[in-house]
Amino acid sequence: MGNDQHEERYGEHVAIRRHGDHVAELVMDRPKAMNAVSTDMARALTAATDALAADRTVRTVVLTSTHDRAFCVGADLKERNSFTDADLMRQRPYTRAAYTGVLELPMPTIAAVHGFALGGGFELALSCDLIVADPTAVVGLPEVSVGVIPGGGGTQLLPRRVGAARAAELVFTARRVEAAEAAELGLIDQLVGAGEDRTEALELAARIARNSPVGLRAAKRAMRLGHGLDLRTGLDLEDGAWRSVAFSGDRAEGVAAFNEKRTPDWPGE
């Protein structure tokens, strides 16, 4: 870790690292299991995303992995193999809360993907706004091959990203998609050099974080809530989001800084 980073641990397998004042890295750190999402890891992810959501200083979040060959391989099937039906039902609220915690972060989020991002691992990436990946990335939703369905948002997030028919083919075949094809299909947004996914994602996060935190959160909210609405309703929602920022301190500072030809010092309210 560099000197600009401060780390907070959430359980054994999740950490938050700070990069400067406004970029947070949400780190999946269960290398012995390729970040397979156990009940404990799910609870830790939820606690970490709760903390990030409440932190008004954070403008961008990057989701990363400490494993050199995997982002996240999804649900911990070894743990599940010992479960009774009742155990599985008891676990469900914890795993669902973990995926929802990432999805509902109010600031822009970027997944930095290398190696395997399968099942729930790919769903965690899909829960982010942008996905940066290196050439080793292998993504997919293989759940139907083990008798379940993508249950961490995949059946809803993938069609929104790539369209209904393409999502259907990927979910129904359960196939794995390598990085080049994933970029072509829109499963990832930015394909970068080998080993550069985390660095490039953090640099992108820093660029985003130079902008108004009030504006970023309102823009994300409008895009997320507006998706799937008819155009007129979506534009009304956008108008509400605009009104929520129009009289903010950030807008006043942004206009003043533009006219004074200086970098804005965002009040964040």
PDB file of C-alpha atoms in Angstrom:
ATOM      1  CA  MET A   1       0.000   0.000   0.000  1.00  0.00           C
ATOM      2  CA  GLY A   2       1.217   3.488  -0.863  1.00  0.00           C
ATOM      3  CA  ASN A   3       1.431   6.328   1.601  1.00  0.00           C
ATOM      4  CA  ASP A   4      -1.752   7.874   0.253  1.00  0.00           C
ATOM      5  CA  GLN A   5      -3.789   4.840   1.280  1.00  0.00           C
ATOM      6  CA  HIS A   6      -5.527   4.207   4.564  1.00  0.00           C
ATOM      7  CA  GLU A   7      -7.183   0.810   5.066  1.00  0.00           C
ATOM      8  CA  GLU A   8     -10.193  -0.160   7.163  1.00  0.00           C
ATOM      9  CA  ARG A   9     -11.082  -3.840   7.528  1.00  0.00           C
ATOM     10  CA  TYR A  10     -14.598  -5.263   7.479  1.00  0.00           C
ATOM     11  CA  GLY A  11     -14.417  -8.785   8.795  1.00  0.00           C
ATOM     12  CA  GLU A  12     -11.677 -11.022   7.483  1.00  0.00           C
ATOM     13  CA  HIS A  13     -12.297 -10.692   3.757  1.00  0.00           C
ATOM     14  CA  VAL A  14     -13.219  -7.088   2.868  1.00  0.00           C
ATOM     15  CA  ALA A  15     -11.382  -3.783   3.181  1.00  0.00           C
ATOM     16  CA  ILE A  16     -11.820  -0.152   2.214  1.00  0.00           C
ATOM     17  CA  ARG A  17      -8.715   1.740   1.111  1.00  0.00           C
ATOM     18  CA  ARG A  18      -8.733   5.514   0.659  1.00  0.00           C
ATOM     19  CA  HIS A  19      -6.853   7.113  -2.223  1.00  0.00           C
ATOM     20  CA  GLY A  20      -6.579  10.814  -1.534  1.00  0.00           C
ATOM     21  CA  ASP A  21      -9.660  12.559  -0.167  1.00  0.00           C
ATOM     22  CA  HIS A  22     -12.409  11.350  -2.482  1.00  0.00           C
ATOM     23  CA  VAL A  23     -11.682   7.921  -4.046  1.00  0.00           C
ATOM     24  CA  ALA A  24     -12.416   4.743  -2.084  1.00  0.00           C
ATOM     25  CA  GLU A  25     -11.334   1.249  -3.097  1.00  0.00           C
ATOM     26  CA  LEU A  26     -13.640  -1.560  -1.978  1.00  0.00           C
ATOM     27  CA  VAL A  27     -11.330  -4.568  -1.780  1.00  0.00           C
ATOM     28  CA  MET A  28     -12.404  -8.212  -1.936  1.00  0.00           C
ATOM     29  CA  ASP A  29      -9.673 -10.030  -0.027  1.00  0.00           C
ATOM     30  CA  ARG A  30     -10.414 -13.743   0.241  1.00  0.00           C
ATOM     31  CA  PRO A  31      -7.575 -15.039  -1.946  1.00  0.00           C
ATOM     32  CA  LYS A  32      -7.646 -18.656  -0.744  1.00  0.00           C
ATOM     33  CA  ALA A  33     -11.153 -19.023  -2.198  1.00  0.00           C
ATOM     34  CA  MET A  34     -10.803 -16.694  -5.236  1.00  0.00           C
ATOM     35  CA  ASN A  35     -13.149 -14.317  -3.404  1.00  0.00           C
ATOM     36  CA  ALA A  36     -16.033 -16.808  -3.380  1.00  0.00           C
ATOM     37  CA  VAL A  37     -18.884 -15.090  -1.537  1.00  0.00           C
ATOM     38  CA  SER A  38     -19.471 -16.915   1.735  1.00  0.00           C
ATOM     39  CA  THR A  39     -22.018 -15.784   4.314  1.00  0.00           C
ATOM     40  CA  ASP A  40     -19.270 -14.000   6.273  1.00  0.00           C
ATOM     41  CA  MET A  41     -17.958 -12.252   3.172  1.00  0.00           C
ATOM     42  CA  ALA A  42     -21.474 -11.200   2.169  1.00  0.00           C
ATOM     43  CA  ARG A  43     -22.019  -9.634   5.598  1.00  0.00           C
ATOM     44  CA  ALA A  44     -18.664  -7.860   5.367  1.00  0.00           C
ATOM     45  CA  LEU A  45     -19.493  -6.465   1.902  1.00  0.00           C
ATOM     46  CA  THR A  46     -22.801  -5.154   3.249  1.00  0.00           C
ATOM     47  CA  ALA A  47     -21.101  -3.474   6.217  1.00  0.00           C
ATOM     48  CA  ALA A  48     -18.493  -1.894   3.942  1.00  0.00           C
ATOM     49  CA  THR A  49     -21.040  -0.603   1.412  1.00  0.00           C
ATOM     50  CA  ASP A  50     -23.172   0.783   4.250  1.00  0.00           C
ATOM     51  CA  ALA A  51     -20.126   2.722   5.475  1.00  0.00           C
ATOM     52  CA  LEU A  52     -19.328   4.009   1.980  1.00  0.00           C
ATOM     53  CA  ALA A  53     -22.927   5.058   1.306  1.00  0.00           C
ATOM     54  CA  ALA A  54     -22.928   7.128   4.501  1.00  0.00           C
ATOM     55  CA  ASP A  55     -19.582   8.827   3.759  1.00  0.00           C
ATOM     56  CA  ARG A  56     -20.229  12.176   2.089  1.00  0.00           C
ATOM     57  CA  THR A  57     -16.524  12.655   1.297  1.00  0.00           C
ATOM     58  CA  VAL A  58     -16.442   9.674  -1.096  1.00  0.00           C
ATOM     59  CA  ARG A  59     -17.111  10.682  -4.703  1.00  0.00           C
ATOM     60  CA  THR A  60     -16.126   7.458  -6.498  1.00  0.00           C
ATOM     61  CA  VAL A  61     -15.719   3.790  -5.504  1.00  0.00           C
ATOM     62  CA  VAL A  62     -13.555   1.176  -7.254  1.00  0.00           C
ATOM     63  CA  LEU A  63     -14.327  -2.505  -6.584  1.00  0.00           C
ATOM     64  CA  THR A  64     -11.137  -4.613  -6.716  1.00  0.00           C
ATOM     65  CA  SER A  65      -9.686  -8.030  -5.894  1.00  0.00           C
ATOM     66  CA  THR A  66      -6.436  -9.026  -4.191  1.00  0.00           C
ATOM     67  CA  HIS A  67      -6.316 -12.370  -6.035  1.00  0.00           C
ATOM     68  CA  ASP A  68      -4.027 -12.318  -9.071  1.00  0.00           C
ATOM     69  CA  ARG A  69      -6.147 -14.735 -11.145  1.00  0.00           C
ATOM     70  CA  ALA A  70      -9.702 -13.876 -10.128  1.00  0.00           C
ATOM     71  CA  PHE A  71     -11.986 -10.954  -9.476  1.00  0.00           C
ATOM     72  CA  CYS A  72     -14.627 -13.159  -7.822  1.00  0.00           C
ATOM     73  CA  VAL A  73     -15.873 -16.644  -8.677  1.00  0.00           C
ATOM     74  CA  GLY A  74     -19.354 -16.085  -7.241  1.00  0.00           C
ATOM     75  CA  ALA A  75     -21.145 -17.969  -4.496  1.00  0.00           C
ATOM     76  CA  ASP A  76     -19.126 -20.172  -2.173  1.00  0.00           C
ATOM     77  CA  LEU A  77     -20.382 -23.535  -3.437  1.00  0.00           C
ATOM     78  CA  LYS A  78     -18.185 -25.456  -0.974  1.00  0.00           C
ATOM     79  CA  GLU A  79     -19.998 -23.730   1.888  1.00  0.00           C
ATOM     80  CA  ARG A  80     -23.342 -24.311   0.203  1.00  0.00           C
ATOM     81  CA  ASN A  81     -22.622 -28.005  -0.318  1.00  0.00           C
ATOM     82  CA  SER A  82     -23.035 -28.515   3.440  1.00  0.00           C
ATOM     83  CA  PHE A  83     -26.260 -26.454   3.628  1.00  0.00           C
ATOM     84  CA  THR A  84     -29.715 -27.785   4.363  1.00  0.00           C
ATOM     85  CA  ASP A  85     -32.586 -26.098   2.527  1.00  0.00           C
ATOM     86  CA  ALA A  86     -33.220 -24.074   5.680  1.00  0.00           C
ATOM     87  CA  ASP A  87     -29.562 -22.954   5.774  1.00  0.00           C
ATOM     88  CA  LEU A  88     -29.820 -21.749   2.174  1.00  0.00           C
ATOM     89  CA  MET A  89     -32.942 -19.743   2.926  1.00  0.00           C
ATOM     90  CA  ARG A  90     -31.286 -18.232   5.999  1.00  0.00           C
ATOM     91  CA  GLN A  91     -28.285 -17.180   3.921  1.00  0.00           C
ATOM     92  CA  ARG A  92     -30.296 -15.540   1.138  1.00  0.00           C
ATOM     93  CA  PRO A  93     -30.968 -12.174   2.857  1.00  0.00           C
ATOM     94  CA  TYR A  94     -27.241 -11.771   3.575  1.00  0.00           C
ATOM     95  CA  THR A  95     -26.100 -12.493   0.026  1.00  0.00           C
ATOM     96  CA  ARG A  96     -28.843 -10.373  -1.492  1.00  0.00           C
ATOM     97  CA  ALA A  97     -27.919  -7.454   0.785  1.00  0.00           C
ATOM     98  CA  ALA A  98     -24.282  -7.662  -0.371  1.00  0.00           C
ATOM     99  CA  TYR A  99     -25.143  -7.339  -4.077  1.00  0.00           C
ATOM    100  CA  THR A 100     -27.742  -4.664  -3.363  1.00  0.00           C
ATOM    101  CA  GLY A 101     -25.213  -2.780  -1.240  1.00  0.00           C
ATOM    102  CA  VAL A 102     -22.891  -2.405  -4.235  1.00  0.00           C
ATOM    103  CA  LEU A 103     -25.737  -1.679  -6.651  1.00  0.00           C
ATOM    104  CA  GLU A 104     -27.240   1.060  -4.489  1.00  0.00           C
ATOM    105  CA  LEU A 105     -24.053   2.975  -3.681  1.00  0.00           C
ATOM    106  CA  PRO A 106     -25.066   6.580  -4.386  1.00  0.00           C
ATOM    107  CA  MET A 107     -21.806   7.622  -6.033  1.00  0.00           C
ATOM    108  CA  PRO A 108     -20.294   6.390  -9.330  1.00  0.00           C
ATOM    109  CA  THR A 109     -18.729   2.921  -9.070  1.00  0.00           C
ATOM    110  CA  ILE A 110     -16.155   1.120 -11.220  1.00  0.00           C
ATOM    111  CA  ALA A 111     -15.293  -2.586 -11.187  1.00  0.00           C
ATOM    112  CA  ALA A 112     -11.639  -3.447 -11.900  1.00  0.00           C
ATOM    113  CA  VAL A 113     -11.763  -6.974 -13.339  1.00  0.00           C
ATOM    114  CA  HIS A 114      -9.031  -9.484 -14.121  1.00  0.00           C
ATOM    115  CA  GLY A 115      -9.230 -13.250 -14.274  1.00  0.00           C
ATOM    116  CA  PHE A 116     -12.470 -14.976 -13.410  1.00  0.00           C
ATOM    117  CA  ALA A 117     -15.615 -12.906 -12.785  1.00  0.00           C
ATOM    118  CA  LEU A 118     -18.272 -15.593 -12.829  1.00  0.00           C
ATOM    119  CA  GLY A 119     -21.792 -15.885 -11.459  1.00  0.00           C
ATOM    120  CA  GLY A 120     -22.094 -13.658  -8.422  1.00  0.00           C
ATOM    121  CA  GLY A 121     -18.650 -12.278  -9.219  1.00  0.00           C
ATOM    122  CA  PHE A 122     -19.841 -10.953 -12.564  1.00  0.00           C
ATOM    123  CA  GLU A 123     -23.031  -9.746 -10.871  1.00  0.00           C
ATOM    124  CA  LEU A 124     -20.927  -7.650  -8.480  1.00  0.00           C
ATOM    125  CA  ALA A 125     -19.218  -6.121 -11.517  1.00  0.00           C
ATOM    126  CA  LEU A 126     -22.578  -5.573 -13.245  1.00  0.00           C
ATOM    127  CA  SER A 127     -23.770  -3.783 -10.089  1.00  0.00           C
ATOM    128  CA  CYS A 128     -21.140  -1.122 -10.763  1.00  0.00           C
ATOM    129  CA  ASP A 129     -21.673   1.714 -13.241  1.00  0.00           C
ATOM    130  CA  LEU A 130     -18.568   0.916 -15.298  1.00  0.00           C
ATOM    131  CA  ILE A 131     -16.397  -2.171 -15.786  1.00  0.00           C
ATOM    132  CA  VAL A 132     -12.682  -1.884 -16.589  1.00  0.00           C
ATOM    133  CA  ALA A 133     -10.984  -5.199 -17.422  1.00  0.00           C
ATOM    134  CA  ASP A 134      -7.633  -6.553 -18.530  1.00  0.00           C
ATOM    135  CA  PRO A 135      -7.081  -9.271 -21.187  1.00  0.00           C
ATOM    136  CA  THR A 136      -7.171 -12.108 -18.619  1.00  0.00           C
ATOM    137  CA  ALA A 137     -10.805 -11.367 -17.731  1.00  0.00           C
ATOM    138  CA  VAL A 138     -13.306 -14.203 -18.164  1.00  0.00           C
ATOM    139  CA  VAL A 139     -16.915 -13.291 -17.408  1.00  0.00           C
ATOM    140  CA  GLY A 140     -20.192 -15.172 -17.394  1.00  0.00           C
ATOM    141  CA  LEU A 141     -23.337 -16.202 -15.566  1.00  0.00           C
ATOM    142  CA  PRO A 142     -23.128 -20.030 -15.326  1.00  0.00           C
ATOM    143  CA  GLU A 143     -25.862 -20.488 -12.726  1.00  0.00           C
ATOM    144  CA  VAL A 144     -28.267 -22.559 -14.834  1.00  0.00           C
ATOM    145  CA  SER A 145     -25.472 -25.133 -15.242  1.00  0.00           C
ATOM    146  CA  VAL A 146     -25.674 -25.837 -11.491  1.00  0.00           C
ATOM    147  CA  GLY A 147     -29.451 -25.756 -11.213  1.00  0.00           C
ATOM    148  CA  VAL A 148     -30.134 -22.179 -10.103  1.00  0.00           C
ATOM    149  CA  ILE A 149     -30.458 -18.777 -11.781  1.00  0.00           C
ATOM    150  CA  PRO A 150     -28.386 -15.600 -11.514  1.00  0.00           C
ATOM    151  CA  GLY A 151     -29.756 -14.316  -8.208  1.00  0.00           C
ATOM    152  CA  GLY A 152     -27.494 -11.353  -7.499  1.00  0.00           C
ATOM    153  CA  GLY A 153     -29.121  -9.101 -10.078  1.00  0.00           C
ATOM    154  CA  GLY A 154     -27.881 -10.806 -13.234  1.00  0.00           C
ATOM    155  CA  THR A 155     -31.235 -11.470 -14.899  1.00  0.00           C
ATOM    156  CA  GLN A 156     -32.097  -7.776 -14.529  1.00  0.00           C
ATOM    157  CA  LEU A 157     -28.744  -6.029 -14.949  1.00  0.00           C
ATOM    158  CA  LEU A 158     -27.402  -7.943 -17.954  1.00  0.00           C
ATOM    159  CA  PRO A 159     -30.428  -7.234 -20.245  1.00  0.00           C
ATOM    160  CA  ARG A 160     -30.217  -3.556 -19.265  1.00  0.00           C
ATOM    161  CA  ARG A 161     -26.575  -3.543 -20.312  1.00  0.00           C
ATOM    162  CA  VAL A 162     -26.620  -5.603 -23.537  1.00  0.00           C
ATOM    163  CA  GLY A 163     -30.277  -6.118 -24.499  1.00  0.00           C
ATOM    164  CA  ALA A 164     -32.729  -8.952 -23.943  1.00  0.00           C
ATOM    165  CA  ALA A 165     -31.671 -11.420 -26.655  1.00  0.00           C
ATOM    166  CA  ARG A 166     -27.939 -11.179 -26.000  1.00  0.00           C
ATOM    167  CA  ALA A 167     -28.532 -11.565 -22.259  1.00  0.00           C
ATOM    168  CA  ALA A 168     -30.788 -14.577 -22.908  1.00  0.00           C
ATOM    169  CA  GLU A 169     -28.094 -16.318 -24.952  1.00  0.00           C
ATOM    170  CA  LEU A 170     -25.479 -15.728 -22.244  1.00  0.00           C
ATOM    171  CA  VAL A 171     -27.695 -16.812 -19.343  1.00  0.00           C
ATOM    172  CA  PHE A 172     -29.220 -19.835 -21.100  1.00  0.00           C
ATOM    173  CA  THR A 173     -25.913 -21.225 -22.434  1.00  0.00           C
ATOM    174  CA  ALA A 174     -24.074 -20.463 -19.148  1.00  0.00           C
ATOM    175  CA  ARG A 175     -20.971 -19.891 -21.274  1.00  0.00           C
ATOM    176  CA  ARG A 176     -17.814 -18.095 -20.225  1.00  0.00           C
ATOM    177  CA  VAL A 177     -16.776 -15.093 -22.296  1.00  0.00           C
ATOM    178  CA  GLU A 178     -13.145 -14.035 -22.651  1.00  0.00           C
ATOM    179  CA  ALA A 179     -12.059 -10.414 -22.522  1.00  0.00           C
ATOM    180  CA  ALA A 180     -11.929  -9.522 -26.219  1.00  0.00           C
ATOM    181  CA  GLU A 181     -15.421 -10.875 -26.930  1.00  0.00           C
ATOM    182  CA  ALA A 182     -16.703  -9.395 -23.662  1.00  0.00           C
ATOM    183  CA  ALA A 183     -15.585  -5.947 -24.820  1.00  0.00           C
ATOM    184  CA  GLU A 184     -17.181  -6.500 -28.229  1.00  0.00           C
ATOM    185  CA  LEU A 185     -20.500  -7.546 -26.654  1.00  0.00           C
ATOM    186  CA  GLY A 186     -20.534  -4.658 -24.166  1.00  0.00           C
ATOM    187  CA  LEU A 187     -20.094  -6.917 -21.137  1.00  0.00           C
ATOM    188  CA  ILE A 188     -17.156  -4.733 -20.149  1.00  0.00           C
ATOM    189  CA  ASP A 189     -16.643  -1.062 -20.935  1.00  0.00           C
ATOM    190  CA  GLN A 190     -12.903  -0.572 -21.133  1.00  0.00           C
ATOM    191  CA  LEU A 191     -10.289  -3.174 -22.055  1.00  0.00           C
ATOM    192  CA  VAL A 192      -6.854  -2.148 -20.761  1.00  0.00           C
ATOM    193  CA  GLY A 193      -3.343  -3.609 -20.733  1.00  0.00           C
ATOM    194  CA  ALA A 194      -2.440  -6.758 -18.822  1.00  0.00           C
ATOM    195  CA  GLY A 195      -2.373  -6.128 -15.083  1.00  0.00           C
ATOM    196  CA  GLU A 196      -3.583  -2.545 -15.551  1.00  0.00           C
ATOM    197  CA  ASP A 197      -7.262  -2.943 -14.578  1.00  0.00           C
ATOM    198  CA  ARG A 198      -6.892  -1.639 -11.004  1.00  0.00           C
ATOM    199  CA  THR A 199      -4.543   1.222 -11.925  1.00  0.00           C
ATOM    200  CA  GLU A 200      -6.709   2.348 -14.854  1.00  0.00           C
ATOM    201  CA  ALA A 201      -9.914   2.075 -12.805  1.00  0.00           C
ATOM    202  CA  LEU A 202      -8.404   4.166  -9.993  1.00  0.00           C
ATOM    203  CA  GLU A 203      -7.239   6.780 -12.514  1.00  0.00           C
ATOM    204  CA  LEU A 204     -10.720   6.897 -14.058  1.00  0.00           C
ATOM    205  CA  ALA A 205     -12.192   7.212 -10.554  1.00  0.00           C
ATOM    206  CA  ALA A 206      -9.873  10.128  -9.788  1.00  0.00           C
ATOM    207  CA  ARG A 207     -10.968  11.911 -12.992  1.00  0.00           C
ATOM    208  CA  ILE A 208     -14.626  11.415 -12.103  1.00  0.00           C
ATOM    209  CA  ALA A 209     -13.993  12.572  -8.524  1.00  0.00           C
ATOM    210  CA  ARG A 210     -12.862  16.007  -9.719  1.00  0.00           C
ATOM    211  CA  ASN A 211     -16.491  16.756 -10.510  1.00  0.00           C
ATOM    212  CA  SER A 212     -19.274  17.930  -8.206  1.00  0.00           C
ATOM    213  CA  PRO A 213     -20.237  15.231  -5.679  1.00  0.00           C
ATOM    214  CA  VAL A 214     -23.777  16.633  -5.609  1.00  0.00           C
ATOM    215  CA  GLY A 215     -23.925  16.528  -9.406  1.00  0.00           C
ATOM    216  CA  LEU A 216     -22.467  13.021  -9.624  1.00  0.00           C
ATOM    217  CA  ARG A 217     -24.946  11.548  -7.155  1.00  0.00           C
ATOM    218  CA  ALA A 218     -27.931  13.276  -8.754  1.00  0.00           C
ATOM    219  CA  ALA A 219     -26.866  12.199 -12.264  1.00  0.00           C
ATOM    220  CA  LYS A 220     -26.456   8.574 -11.125  1.00  0.00           C
ATOM    221  CA  ARG A 221     -29.835   8.650  -9.401  1.00  0.00           C
ATOM    222  CA  ALA A 222     -31.558  10.054 -12.495  1.00  0.00           C
ATOM    223  CA  MET A 223     -29.971   7.492 -14.827  1.00  0.00           C
ATOM    224  CA  ARG A 224     -30.655   4.533 -12.539  1.00  0.00           C
ATOM    225  CA  LEU A 225     -34.258   5.440 -11.697  1.00  0.00           C
ATOM    226  CA  GLY A 226     -35.063   6.593 -15.225  1.00  0.00           C
ATOM    227  CA  HIS A 227     -34.029   3.379 -16.940  1.00  0.00           C
ATOM    228  CA  GLY A 228     -37.070   1.572 -18.298  1.00  0.00           C
ATOM    229  CA  LEU A 229     -39.450   4.489 -17.852  1.00  0.00           C
ATOM    230  CA  ASP A 230     -41.206   6.033 -20.815  1.00  0.00           C
ATOM    231  CA  LEU A 231     -39.397   9.134 -22.096  1.00  0.00           C
ATOM    232  CA  ARG A 232     -41.830  11.713 -20.700  1.00  0.00           C
ATOM    233  CA  THR A 233     -41.751  10.166 -17.213  1.00  0.00           C
ATOM    234  CA  GLY A 234     -37.970   9.861 -17.407  1.00  0.00           C
ATOM    235  CA  LEU A 235     -37.624  13.525 -18.338  1.00  0.00           C
ATOM    236  CA  ASP A 236     -39.857  14.486 -15.405  1.00  0.00           C
ATOM    237  CA  LEU A 237     -37.596  12.444 -13.145  1.00  0.00           C
ATOM    238  CA  GLU A 238     -34.546  14.189 -14.636  1.00  0.00           C
ATOM    239  CA  ASP A 239     -36.203  17.554 -13.977  1.00  0.00           C
ATOM    240  CA  GLY A 240     -36.644  16.605 -10.327  1.00  0.00           C
ATOM    241  CA  ALA A 241     -32.974  15.626 -10.107  1.00  0.00           C
ATOM    242  CA  TRP A 242     -31.983  18.925 -11.754  1.00  0.00           C
ATOM    243  CA  ARG A 243     -34.073  20.881  -9.269  1.00  0.00           C
ATOM    244  CA  SER A 244     -32.382  19.002  -6.408  1.00  0.00           C
ATOM    245  CA  VAL A 245     -28.989  20.372  -7.481  1.00  0.00           C
ATOM    246  CA  ALA A 246     -29.919  23.720  -9.049  1.00  0.00           C
ATOM    247  CA  PHE A 247     -29.735  25.651  -5.777  1.00  0.00           C
ATOM    248  CA  SER A 248     -26.892  23.688  -4.201  1.00  0.00           C
ATOM    249  CA  GLY A 249     -23.617  25.050  -2.969  1.00  0.00           C
ATOM    250  CA  ASP A 250     -21.878  22.924  -5.598  1.00  0.00           C
ATOM    251  CA  ARG A 251     -23.744  24.649  -8.435  1.00  0.00           C
ATOM    252  CA  ALA A 252     -22.889  28.098  -7.086  1.00  0.00           C
ATOM    253  CA  GLU A 253     -19.231  27.102  -6.698  1.00  0.00           C
ATOM    254  CA  GLY A 254     -19.118  25.469 -10.145  1.00  0.00           C
ATOM    255  CA  VAL A 255     -20.424  28.586 -11.907  1.00  0.00           C
ATOM    256  CA  ALA A 256     -18.115  30.878  -9.889  1.00  0.00           C
ATOM    257  CA  ALA A 257     -15.057  28.710 -10.583  1.00  0.00           C
ATOM    258  CA  PHE A 258     -15.863  28.574 -14.302  1.00  0.00           C
ATOM    259  CA  ASN A 259     -16.116  32.360 -14.507  1.00  0.00           C
ATOM    260  CA  GLU A 260     -13.001  32.873 -12.395  1.00  0.00           C
ATOM    261  CA  LYS A 261     -11.072  30.273 -14.471  1.00  0.00           C
ATOM    262  CA  ARG A 262     -10.074  28.211 -11.420  1.00  0.00           C
ATOM    263  CA  THR A 263     -10.558  24.663 -10.138  1.00  0.00           C
ATOM    264  CA  PRO A 264     -13.783  24.321  -8.115  1.00  0.00           C
ATOM    265  CA  ASP A 265     -13.565  23.695  -4.376  1.00  0.00           C
ATOM    266  CA  TRP A 266     -16.782  21.700  -4.032  1.00  0.00           C
ATOM    267  CA  PRO A 267     -18.694  22.143  -0.772  1.00  0.00           C
ATOM    268  CA  GLY A 268     -20.448  18.837  -1.498  1.00  0.00           C
ATOM    269  CA  GLU A 269     -23.904  20.083  -0.587  1.00  0.00           C
TER     270      GLU A 269
END
